[in-house]
PDB file of C-alpha atoms and ligand atoms in Angstrom:
ATOM      1  CA  UNK F   1     -46.825 -77.443 -34.814  1.00  0.00           C
ATOM      2  CA  UNK F   2     -47.498 -79.640 -37.897  1.00  0.00           C
ATOM      3  CA  UNK F   3     -46.355 -83.136 -38.268  1.00  0.00           C
ATOM      4  CA  UNK F   4     -44.295 -82.177 -41.331  1.00  0.00           C
ATOM      5  CA  UNK F   5     -42.282 -79.718 -39.256  1.00  0.00           C
ATOM      6  CA  UNK F   6     -41.563 -82.114 -36.411  1.00  0.00           C
ATOM      7  CA  UNK F   7     -40.721 -84.847 -38.788  1.00  0.00           C
ATOM      8  CA  UNK F   8     -38.039 -82.731 -40.542  1.00  0.00           C
ATOM      9  CA  UNK F   9     -34.750 -83.373 -38.837  1.00  0.00           C
ATOM     10  CA  UNK F  10     -31.902 -81.738 -40.813  1.00  0.00           C
ATOM     11  CA  UNK F  11     -28.575 -83.432 -41.147  1.00  0.00           C
ATOM     12  CA  UNK F  12     -25.590 -81.554 -39.548  1.00  0.00           C
ATOM     13  CA  UNK F  13     -24.505 -80.416 -43.035  1.00  0.00           C
ATOM     14  CA  UNK F  14     -27.979 -79.045 -43.812  1.00  0.00           C
ATOM     15  CA  UNK F  15     -28.062 -77.269 -40.440  1.00  0.00           C
ATOM     16  CA  UNK F  16     -24.683 -75.661 -41.000  1.00  0.00           C
ATOM     17  CA  UNK F  17     -25.700 -74.526 -44.486  1.00  0.00           C
ATOM     18  CA  UNK F  18     -28.898 -73.044 -43.017  1.00  0.00           C
ATOM     19  CA  UNK F  19     -26.863 -71.107 -40.370  1.00  0.00           C
ATOM     20  CA  UNK F  20     -24.417 -69.751 -42.961  1.00  0.00           C
ATOM     21  CA  UNK F  21     -27.217 -68.666 -45.268  1.00  0.00           C
ATOM     22  CA  UNK F  22     -28.897 -66.920 -42.351  1.00  0.00           C
ATOM     23  CA  UNK F  23     -25.690 -64.999 -41.491  1.00  0.00           C
ATOM     24  CA  UNK F  24     -24.810 -66.945 -38.388  1.00  0.00           C
ATOM     25  CA  UNK F  25     -21.222 -67.513 -39.383  1.00  0.00           C
ATOM     26  CA  UNK F  26     -19.230 -66.635 -36.236  1.00  0.00           C
ATOM     27  CA  UNK F  27     -18.257 -68.972 -33.443  1.00  0.00           C
ATOM     28  CA  UNK F  28     -19.117 -67.682 -29.931  1.00  0.00           C
ATOM     29  CA  UNK F  29     -17.848 -68.740 -26.511  1.00  0.00           C
ATOM     30  CA  UNK F  30     -18.668 -71.920 -24.687  1.00  0.00           C
ATOM     31  CA  UNK F  31     -20.282 -69.987 -21.817  1.00  0.00           C
ATOM     32  CA  UNK F  32     -23.204 -67.591 -22.184  1.00  0.00           C
ATOM     33  CA  UNK F  33     -22.723 -63.924 -21.357  1.00  0.00           C
ATOM     34  CA  UNK F  34     -25.408 -62.114 -19.365  1.00  0.00           C
ATOM     35  CA  UNK F  35     -25.454 -58.807 -21.221  1.00  0.00           C
ATOM     36  CA  UNK F  36     -27.902 -57.236 -18.744  1.00  0.00           C
ATOM     37  CA  UNK F  37     -25.450 -57.677 -15.859  1.00  0.00           C
ATOM     38  CA  UNK F  38     -22.499 -56.171 -17.742  1.00  0.00           C
ATOM     39  CA  UNK F  39     -21.589 -52.469 -17.063  1.00  0.00           C
ATOM     40  CA  UNK F  40     -22.315 -50.165 -19.975  1.00  0.00           C
ATOM     41  CA  UNK F  41     -19.166 -49.088 -21.751  1.00  0.00           C
ATOM     42  CA  UNK F  42     -18.066 -45.461 -20.956  1.00  0.00           C
ATOM     43  CA  UNK F  43     -19.581 -42.911 -23.272  1.00  0.00           C
ATOM     44  CA  UNK F  44     -16.853 -41.042 -25.085  1.00  0.00           C
ATOM     45  CA  UNK F  45     -17.124 -37.253 -24.483  1.00  0.00           C
ATOM     46  CA  UNK F  46     -15.917 -35.097 -27.246  1.00  0.00           C
ATOM     47  CA  UNK F  47     -13.622 -32.327 -26.056  1.00  0.00           C
ATOM     48  CA  UNK F  48     -14.925 -28.917 -27.062  1.00  0.00           C
ATOM     49  CA  UNK F  49     -13.039 -27.403 -29.903  1.00  0.00           C
ATOM     50  CA  UNK F  50     -11.171 -24.173 -29.332  1.00  0.00           C
ATOM     51  CA  UNK F  51     -13.930 -22.134 -30.906  1.00  0.00           C
ATOM     52  CA  UNK F  52     -16.649 -23.393 -28.578  1.00  0.00           C
ATOM     53  CA  UNK F  53     -16.820 -21.734 -25.188  1.00  0.00           C
ATOM     54  CA  UNK F  54     -17.360 -24.201 -22.335  1.00  0.00           C
ATOM     55  CA  UNK F  55     -20.899 -24.097 -21.045  1.00  0.00           C
ATOM     56  CA  UNK F  56     -19.846 -24.160 -17.397  1.00  0.00           C
ATOM     57  CA  UNK F  57     -16.809 -22.382 -15.920  1.00  0.00           C
ATOM     58  CA  UNK F  58     -14.891 -24.587 -13.560  1.00  0.00           C
ATOM     59  CA  UNK F  59     -14.920 -23.234 -10.006  1.00  0.00           C
ATOM     60  CA  UNK F  60     -12.513 -25.845  -8.678  1.00  0.00           C
ATOM     61  CA  UNK F  61      -9.458 -24.009 -10.016  1.00  0.00           C
ATOM     62  CA  UNK F  62      -8.479 -20.904  -8.015  1.00  0.00           C
ATOM     63  CA  UNK F  63      -8.627 -17.782 -10.131  1.00  0.00           C
ATOM     64  CA  UNK F  64      -5.449 -15.682 -10.164  1.00  0.00           C
ATOM     65  CA  UNK F  65      -5.902 -12.742  -7.743  1.00  0.00           C
ATOM     66  CA  UNK F  66      -5.731  -9.226  -9.213  1.00  0.00           C
ATOM     67  CA  UNK F  67      -2.356  -7.529  -8.725  1.00  0.00           C
ATOM     68  CA  UNK F  68      -2.102  -5.874  -5.290  1.00  0.00           C
ATOM     69  CA  UNK F  69      -0.987  -2.283  -5.159  1.00  0.00           C
ATOM     70  CA  UNK F  70       2.270  -1.705  -3.319  1.00  0.00           C
ATOM     71  CA  UNK F  71       2.162  -0.507   0.259  1.00  0.00           C
ATOM     72  CA  UNK F  72       3.539   2.902   1.180  1.00  0.00           C
ATOM     73  CA  UNK F  73       6.427   1.156   2.968  1.00  0.00           C
ATOM     74  CA  UNK F  74       7.387  -0.737  -0.206  1.00  0.00           C
ATOM     75  CA  UNK F  75       7.091   2.372  -2.343  1.00  0.00           C
ATOM     76  CA  UNK F  76       9.111   4.498   0.074  1.00  0.00           C
ATOM     77  CA  UNK F  77      11.841   1.876   0.452  1.00  0.00           C
ATOM     78  CA  UNK F  78      12.248   1.753  -3.326  1.00  0.00           C
ATOM     79  CA  UNK F  79      13.102   5.477  -3.522  1.00  0.00           C
ATOM     80  CA  UNK F  80      16.777   6.314  -3.503  1.00  0.00           C
ATOM     81  CA  UNK F  81      16.544  10.060  -4.206  1.00  0.00           C
ATOM     82  CA  UNK F  82      14.299  12.930  -3.185  1.00  0.00           C
ATOM     83  CA  UNK F  83      13.137  13.245  -6.783  1.00  0.00           C
ATOM     84  CA  UNK F  84      11.982   9.606  -6.729  1.00  0.00           C
ATOM     85  CA  UNK F  85      10.285  10.096  -3.360  1.00  0.00           C
ATOM     86  CA  UNK F  86       8.400  13.159  -4.598  1.00  0.00           C
ATOM     87  CA  UNK F  87       7.343  11.210  -7.691  1.00  0.00           C
ATOM     88  CA  UNK F  88       6.212   8.231  -5.595  1.00  0.00           C
ATOM     89  CA  UNK F  89       4.030  10.537  -3.477  1.00  0.00           C
ATOM     90  CA  UNK F  90       2.619  12.284  -6.514  1.00  0.00           C
ATOM     91  CA  UNK F  91       1.658   8.901  -8.008  1.00  0.00           C
ATOM     92  CA  UNK F  92       0.337   7.465  -4.742  1.00  0.00           C
ATOM     93  CA  UNK F  93      -3.409   6.874  -4.626  1.00  0.00           C
ATOM     94  CA  UNK F  94      -3.715   4.889  -1.402  1.00  0.00           C
ATOM     95  CA  UNK F  95      -5.561   7.588   0.587  1.00  0.00           C
ATOM     96  CA  UNK F  96      -8.904   9.274  -0.217  1.00  0.00           C
ATOM     97  CA  UNK F  97      -7.362  12.492   1.157  1.00  0.00           C
ATOM     98  CA  UNK F  98      -5.263  12.546  -1.973  1.00  0.00           C
ATOM     99  CA  UNK F  99      -8.317  13.070  -4.190  1.00  0.00           C
ATOM    100  CA  UNK F 100      -9.555  16.188  -2.409  1.00  0.00           C
ATOM    101  CA  UNK F 101      -6.183  17.933  -2.148  1.00  0.00           C
ATOM    102  CA  UNK F 102      -5.119  20.415  -4.820  1.00  0.00           C
ATOM    103  CA  UNK F 103      -1.417  19.641  -4.426  1.00  0.00           C
ATOM    104  CA  UNK F 104       1.043  17.155  -3.081  1.00  0.00           C
ATOM    105  CA  UNK F 105       2.966  19.395  -0.705  1.00  0.00           C
ATOM    106  CA  UNK F 106       6.394  17.774  -0.666  1.00  0.00           C
ATOM    107  CA  UNK F 107       8.910  20.160   0.916  1.00  0.00           C
ATOM    108  CA  UNK F 108      10.516  23.574   0.833  1.00  0.00           C
ATOM    109  CA  UNK F 109      13.975  24.912   1.595  1.00  0.00           C
ATOM    110  CA  UNK F 110      17.421  23.471   1.145  1.00  0.00           C
ATOM    111  CA  UNK F 111      17.759  19.664   1.316  1.00  0.00           C
ATOM    112  CA  UNK F 112      21.466  20.189   2.137  1.00  0.00           C
ATOM    113  CA  UNK F 113      20.591  22.240   5.250  1.00  0.00           C
ATOM    114  CA  UNK F 114      21.574  21.044   8.725  1.00  0.00           C
ATOM    115  CA  UNK F 115      18.087  21.468  10.171  1.00  0.00           C
ATOM    116  CA  UNK F 116      14.979  19.636   8.959  1.00  0.00           C
ATOM    117  CA  UNK F 117      11.618  20.775  10.375  1.00  0.00           C
ATOM    118  CA  UNK F 118       8.483  18.628  10.255  1.00  0.00           C
ATOM    119  CA  UNK F 119       4.939  19.952  10.615  1.00  0.00           C
ATOM    120  CA  UNK F 120       1.586  18.178  10.642  1.00  0.00           C
ATOM    121  CA  UNK F 121      -0.154  18.730   7.313  1.00  0.00           C
ATOM    122  CA  UNK F 122      -0.736  21.491   4.761  1.00  0.00           C
ATOM    123  CA  UNK F 123      -3.498  24.020   5.363  1.00  0.00           C
ATOM    124  CA  UNK F 124      -5.486  25.843   2.693  1.00  0.00           C
ATOM    125  CA  UNK F 125      -2.705  28.242   1.651  1.00  0.00           C
ATOM    126  CA  UNK F 126      -0.137  25.451   1.498  1.00  0.00           C
ATOM    127  CA  UNK F 127      -2.533  23.348  -0.607  1.00  0.00           C
ATOM    128  CA  UNK F 128      -3.011  26.221  -3.053  1.00  0.00           C
ATOM    129  CA  UNK F 129       0.707  27.036  -3.348  1.00  0.00           C
ATOM    130  CA  UNK F 130       2.001  23.449  -3.070  1.00  0.00           C
ATOM    131  CA  UNK F 131       4.556  24.469  -0.402  1.00  0.00           C
ATOM    132  CA  UNK F 132       4.633  23.848   3.366  1.00  0.00           C
ATOM    133  CA  UNK F 133       4.236  26.658   5.902  1.00  0.00           C
ATOM    134  CA  UNK F 134       3.415  29.529   3.578  1.00  0.00           C
ATOM    135  CA  UNK F 135       0.317  30.798   5.403  1.00  0.00           C
ATOM    136  CA  UNK F 136       0.114  32.712   8.701  1.00  0.00           C
ATOM    137  CA  UNK F 137       1.844  30.008  10.712  1.00  0.00           C
ATOM    138  CA  UNK F 138       4.547  29.881   8.049  1.00  0.00           C
ATOM    139  CA  UNK F 139       5.264  33.592   8.593  1.00  0.00           C
ATOM    140  CA  UNK F 140       5.680  32.933  12.299  1.00  0.00           C
ATOM    141  CA  UNK F 141       7.933  29.953  11.567  1.00  0.00           C
ATOM    142  CA  UNK F 142      10.129  32.141   9.347  1.00  0.00           C
ATOM    143  CA  UNK F 143      10.478  34.597  12.259  1.00  0.00           C
ATOM    144  CA  UNK F 144      11.380  31.799  14.666  1.00  0.00           C
ATOM    145  CA  UNK F 145      14.031  30.554  12.236  1.00  0.00           C
ATOM    146  CA  UNK F 146      15.365  34.078  11.750  1.00  0.00           C
ATOM    147  CA  UNK F 147      15.638  34.483  15.526  1.00  0.00           C
ATOM    148  CA  UNK F 148      18.330  31.784  15.534  1.00  0.00           C
ATOM    149  CA  UNK F 149      19.984  32.947  12.319  1.00  0.00           C
ATOM    150  CA  UNK F 150      18.346  30.459   9.924  1.00  0.00           C
ATOM    151  CA  UNK F 151      16.294  31.075   6.830  1.00  0.00           C
ATOM    152  CA  UNK F 152      14.153  28.646   4.907  1.00  0.00           C
ATOM    153  CA  UNK F 153      15.776  29.037   1.517  1.00  0.00           C
ATOM    154  CA  UNK F 154      19.370  28.507   2.667  1.00  0.00           C
ATOM    155  CA  UNK F 155      19.613  26.871   6.034  1.00  0.00           C
ATOM    156  CA  UNK F 156      16.393  24.944   6.695  1.00  0.00           C
ATOM    157  CA  UNK F 157      14.420  22.174   5.032  1.00  0.00           C
ATOM    158  CA  UNK F 158      10.694  21.884   5.803  1.00  0.00           C
ATOM    159  CA  UNK F 159       8.126  19.137   5.253  1.00  0.00           C
ATOM    160  CA  UNK F 160       4.997  17.684   6.878  1.00  0.00           C
ATOM    161  CA  UNK F 161       3.804  14.272   8.117  1.00  0.00           C
ATOM    162  CA  UNK F 162       0.998  14.385   5.535  1.00  0.00           C
ATOM    163  CA  UNK F 163       1.694  15.822   2.087  1.00  0.00           C
ATOM    164  CA  UNK F 164      -2.041  16.359   1.443  1.00  0.00           C
ATOM    165  CA  UNK F 165      -4.403  18.766   3.123  1.00  0.00           C
ATOM    166  CA  UNK F 166      -7.148  17.166   5.239  1.00  0.00           C
ATOM    167  CA  UNK F 167     -10.395  18.952   4.344  1.00  0.00           C
ATOM    168  CA  UNK F 168     -11.631  21.564   6.829  1.00  0.00           C
ATOM    169  CA  UNK F 169      -8.157  21.420   8.407  1.00  0.00           C
ATOM    170  CA  UNK F 170      -9.257  18.463  10.544  1.00  0.00           C
ATOM    171  CA  UNK F 171      -6.593  16.476  12.388  1.00  0.00           C
ATOM    172  CA  UNK F 172      -5.103  13.614  10.384  1.00  0.00           C
ATOM    173  CA  UNK F 173      -6.556  10.195  11.224  1.00  0.00           C
ATOM    174  CA  UNK F 174      -4.377   7.441  12.669  1.00  0.00           C
ATOM    175  CA  UNK F 175      -4.713   5.546   9.395  1.00  0.00           C
ATOM    176  CA  UNK F 176      -3.558   8.525   7.333  1.00  0.00           C
ATOM    177  CA  UNK F 177      -0.572   8.962   9.624  1.00  0.00           C
ATOM    178  CA  UNK F 178       0.294   5.252   9.462  1.00  0.00           C
ATOM    179  CA  UNK F 179       0.133   5.264   5.649  1.00  0.00           C
ATOM    180  CA  UNK F 180       2.268   8.412   5.338  1.00  0.00           C
ATOM    181  CA  UNK F 181       4.861   7.562   7.998  1.00  0.00           C
ATOM    182  CA  UNK F 182       7.068   5.329   5.782  1.00  0.00           C
ATOM    183  CA  UNK F 183       7.321   8.157   3.232  1.00  0.00           C
ATOM    184  CA  UNK F 184       8.248  10.614   5.984  1.00  0.00           C
ATOM    185  CA  UNK F 185      10.897   8.341   7.510  1.00  0.00           C
ATOM    186  CA  UNK F 186      12.404   7.731   4.064  1.00  0.00           C
ATOM    187  CA  UNK F 187      12.367  11.499   3.526  1.00  0.00           C
ATOM    188  CA  UNK F 188      14.417  11.960   6.704  1.00  0.00           C
ATOM    189  CA  UNK F 189      16.818   9.188   5.645  1.00  0.00           C
ATOM    190  CA  UNK F 190      17.399  10.769   2.258  1.00  0.00           C
ATOM    191  CA  UNK F 191      17.960  14.286   3.664  1.00  0.00           C
ATOM    192  CA  UNK F 192      20.157  13.079   6.571  1.00  0.00           C
ATOM    193  CA  UNK F 193      19.837  16.336   8.561  1.00  0.00           C
ATOM    194  CA  UNK F 194      22.108  17.078  11.518  1.00  0.00           C
ATOM    195  CA  UNK F 195      19.088  18.074  13.623  1.00  0.00           C
ATOM    196  CA  UNK F 196      15.360  17.405  13.403  1.00  0.00           C
ATOM    197  CA  UNK F 197      12.736  19.803  14.791  1.00  0.00           C
ATOM    198  CA  UNK F 198       9.231  18.394  15.268  1.00  0.00           C
ATOM    199  CA  UNK F 199       6.583  21.107  15.150  1.00  0.00           C
ATOM    200  CA  UNK F 200       3.697  19.916  17.311  1.00  0.00           C
ATOM    201  CA  UNK F 201       2.114  16.780  18.737  1.00  0.00           C
ATOM    202  CA  UNK F 202       1.366  14.931  15.481  1.00  0.00           C
ATOM    203  CA  UNK F 203       4.916  15.106  14.072  1.00  0.00           C
ATOM    204  CA  UNK F 204       6.435  14.374  17.491  1.00  0.00           C
ATOM    205  CA  UNK F 205       4.229  11.352  18.152  1.00  0.00           C
ATOM    206  CA  UNK F 206       4.597  10.079  14.573  1.00  0.00           C
ATOM    207  CA  UNK F 207       8.371  10.304  14.331  1.00  0.00           C
ATOM    208  CA  UNK F 208       9.131   9.300  17.923  1.00  0.00           C
ATOM    209  CA  UNK F 209       6.409   6.597  17.979  1.00  0.00           C
ATOM    210  CA  UNK F 210       5.057   7.726  21.325  1.00  0.00           C
ATOM    211  CA  UNK F 211       1.687   8.678  22.729  1.00  0.00           C
ATOM    212  CA  UNK F 212       3.174  11.276  25.094  1.00  0.00           C
ATOM    213  CA  UNK F 213       1.720  14.731  24.526  1.00  0.00           C
ATOM    214  CA  UNK F 214       3.724  17.646  23.098  1.00  0.00           C
ATOM    215  CA  UNK F 215       3.556  19.635  26.354  1.00  0.00           C
ATOM    216  CA  UNK F 216       5.641  16.951  28.051  1.00  0.00           C
ATOM    217  CA  UNK F 217       7.842  16.148  25.071  1.00  0.00           C
ATOM    218  CA  UNK F 218       8.829  19.670  24.045  1.00  0.00           C
ATOM    219  CA  UNK F 219      12.126  21.130  25.105  1.00  0.00           C
ATOM    220  CA  UNK F 220      13.749  17.714  25.668  1.00  0.00           C
ATOM    221  CA  UNK F 221      16.225  16.287  23.189  1.00  0.00           C
ATOM    222  CA  UNK F 222      15.314  12.887  21.758  1.00  0.00           C
ATOM    223  CA  UNK F 223      17.205  10.643  19.358  1.00  0.00           C
ATOM    224  CA  UNK F 224      15.661   9.313  16.163  1.00  0.00           C
ATOM    225  CA  UNK F 225      17.418   6.131  15.058  1.00  0.00           C
ATOM    226  CA  UNK F 226      17.130   5.045  11.451  1.00  0.00           C
ATOM    227  CA  UNK F 227      18.634   1.600  11.599  1.00  0.00           C
ATOM    228  CA  UNK F 228      18.535   0.885   7.862  1.00  0.00           C
ATOM    229  CA  UNK F 229      20.873   3.767   7.195  1.00  0.00           C
ATOM    230  CA  UNK F 230      22.720   3.682  10.512  1.00  0.00           C
ATOM    231  CA  UNK F 231      21.637   7.221  11.417  1.00  0.00           C
ATOM    232  CA  UNK F 232      21.015   8.726  14.840  1.00  0.00           C
ATOM    233  CA  UNK F 233      19.585  12.231  14.694  1.00  0.00           C
ATOM    234  CA  UNK F 234      19.238  14.592  17.674  1.00  0.00           C
ATOM    235  CA  UNK F 235      15.620  15.724  17.645  1.00  0.00           C
ATOM    236  CA  UNK F 236      13.842  18.622  19.335  1.00  0.00           C
ATOM    237  CA  UNK F 237      10.041  18.499  19.716  1.00  0.00           C
ATOM    238  CA  UNK F 238       8.398  21.889  20.150  1.00  0.00           C
ATOM    239  CA  UNK F 239       5.029  23.606  19.781  1.00  0.00           C
ATOM    240  CA  UNK F 240       3.519  24.101  16.342  1.00  0.00           C
ATOM    241  CA  UNK F 241       3.372  27.673  15.025  1.00  0.00           C
ATOM    242  CA  UNK F 242      -0.443  27.627  14.645  1.00  0.00           C
ATOM    243  CA  UNK F 243      -0.731  26.771  18.351  1.00  0.00           C
ATOM    244  CA  UNK F 244       1.588  29.671  19.183  1.00  0.00           C
ATOM    245  CA  UNK F 245      -0.615  32.041  17.138  1.00  0.00           C
ATOM    246  CA  UNK F 246      -3.571  31.069  19.308  1.00  0.00           C
ATOM    247  CA  UNK F 247      -1.611  30.742  22.550  1.00  0.00           C
ATOM    248  CA  UNK F 248       1.037  33.485  22.690  1.00  0.00           C
ATOM    249  CA  UNK F 249       2.011  32.335  26.189  1.00  0.00           C
ATOM    250  CA  UNK F 250       3.630  29.280  24.569  1.00  0.00           C
ATOM    251  CA  UNK F 251       6.017  31.393  22.490  1.00  0.00           C
ATOM    252  CA  UNK F 252       8.674  31.808  25.154  1.00  0.00           C
ATOM    253  CA  UNK F 253       8.880  27.998  25.503  1.00  0.00           C
ATOM    254  CA  UNK F 254       9.195  27.558  21.735  1.00  0.00           C
ATOM    255  CA  UNK F 255      11.847  30.298  21.586  1.00  0.00           C
ATOM    256  CA  UNK F 256      13.758  28.425  24.264  1.00  0.00           C
ATOM    257  CA  UNK F 257      13.534  25.217  22.226  1.00  0.00           C
ATOM    258  CA  UNK F 258      14.873  27.005  19.139  1.00  0.00           C
ATOM    259  CA  UNK F 259      17.751  28.409  21.165  1.00  0.00           C
ATOM    260  CA  UNK F 260      18.683  24.874  22.200  1.00  0.00           C
ATOM    261  CA  UNK F 261      18.747  23.977  18.495  1.00  0.00           C
ATOM    262  CA  UNK F 262      20.982  26.956  17.697  1.00  0.00           C
ATOM    263  CA  UNK F 263      23.388  26.001  20.523  1.00  0.00           C
ATOM    264  CA  UNK F 264      23.632  22.459  19.248  1.00  0.00           C
ATOM    265  CA  UNK F 265      24.277  23.645  15.708  1.00  0.00           C
ATOM    266  CA  UNK F 266      27.155  25.833  16.790  1.00  0.00           C
TER     267      UNK F 266
HETATM  268  N1  LIG U   1       0.858  23.715   9.660  1.00  0.00           N
HETATM  269  C1  LIG U   1       1.550  22.599   9.390  1.00  0.00           C
HETATM  270  O1  LIG U   1       1.702  21.738  10.234  1.00  0.00           O
HETATM  271  N2  LIG U   1       2.062  22.479   8.169  1.00  0.00           N
HETATM  272  C2  LIG U   1       1.949  23.398   7.220  1.00  0.00           C
HETATM  273  O2  LIG U   1       2.462  23.205   6.126  1.00  0.00           O
HETATM  274  C3  LIG U   1       1.222  24.548   7.539  1.00  0.00           C
HETATM  275  C4  LIG U   1       0.684  24.692   8.748  1.00  0.00           C
END
C-alpha cells in the first residue's frame, strides 16, 4: 500500500459520490444476511402443455377397471319374455362350450302347455337341428308322451339344463350347470307350467338343488318354489330317455312316473 493511498481520506460527500458513480445506490438492512444459510427458492416447474405427453404415467391414481360382463343371473333376471330369454342365451358368451356348439338349443313344443319337460343337454342331432330331443332318445320321449295322451307340438314344452352340446356328449361340468341354472329357472318362471318333469339326474339335481341320485328321487313328487314369482310347481323326477334305451328294465318305472303325471293333469 503506498503512502499516497493511505493518506487519501475522502470526505463523506466524496465517498457518497464515489458509491453512486459505482452503482451502489440502494440502502440495505442494518443486519447482514447470510445468503449461504438461506434455503434456495423453489424452482418453478412449467406445466406441460396439452400437446406434450407426460414423460411418466402416474401410478398413484387407480385406473378405471374395464367393464365387467353381466352374470348369467343378471342377464336372466332382465328377461321378461321367452323371446328375450332366447336372445340373451344366443348372445351369451360366458362359457367355452358355447364356441364349439353349432346351435343354441332353446326349446321345442308349446310354451302354453301344462307340462314342461327338462333334459340334460343337447346331443349331436339336437345340436345339428337346434331342437331338443330330436335324436333316438327324442323318439322314445315322444312315445312316452303319447302313452299318456300328450304330444310335443300341442301339449308339452321341452328344454334342457344346458342349451349347448358338450363335445363328445360328456356330462356337463358343475360350473357349466351353475352358469346355466339362472337361465333355466327364469325359463320355468316365464313358462309357468302346471307340472314339471325332470328327465334324469342332472336336471333333477339342478332344479331341486339336491345331491340325491335319480334312482332315489324318481317317482316321488317334489315341489319347485319360485319365490320371485310366487310359484309352486309340482315336479316329477324320472329317468332320462337315453338311460332307458340302454337299460330297458327302467322303462316300467318311467312309465309309472308318466302315469302319475297324467293322473295329476286330469
Ligand atoms: N338328451 C337330453 O337330455 N337332451 C336332449 O335334448 C337330447 C338328449
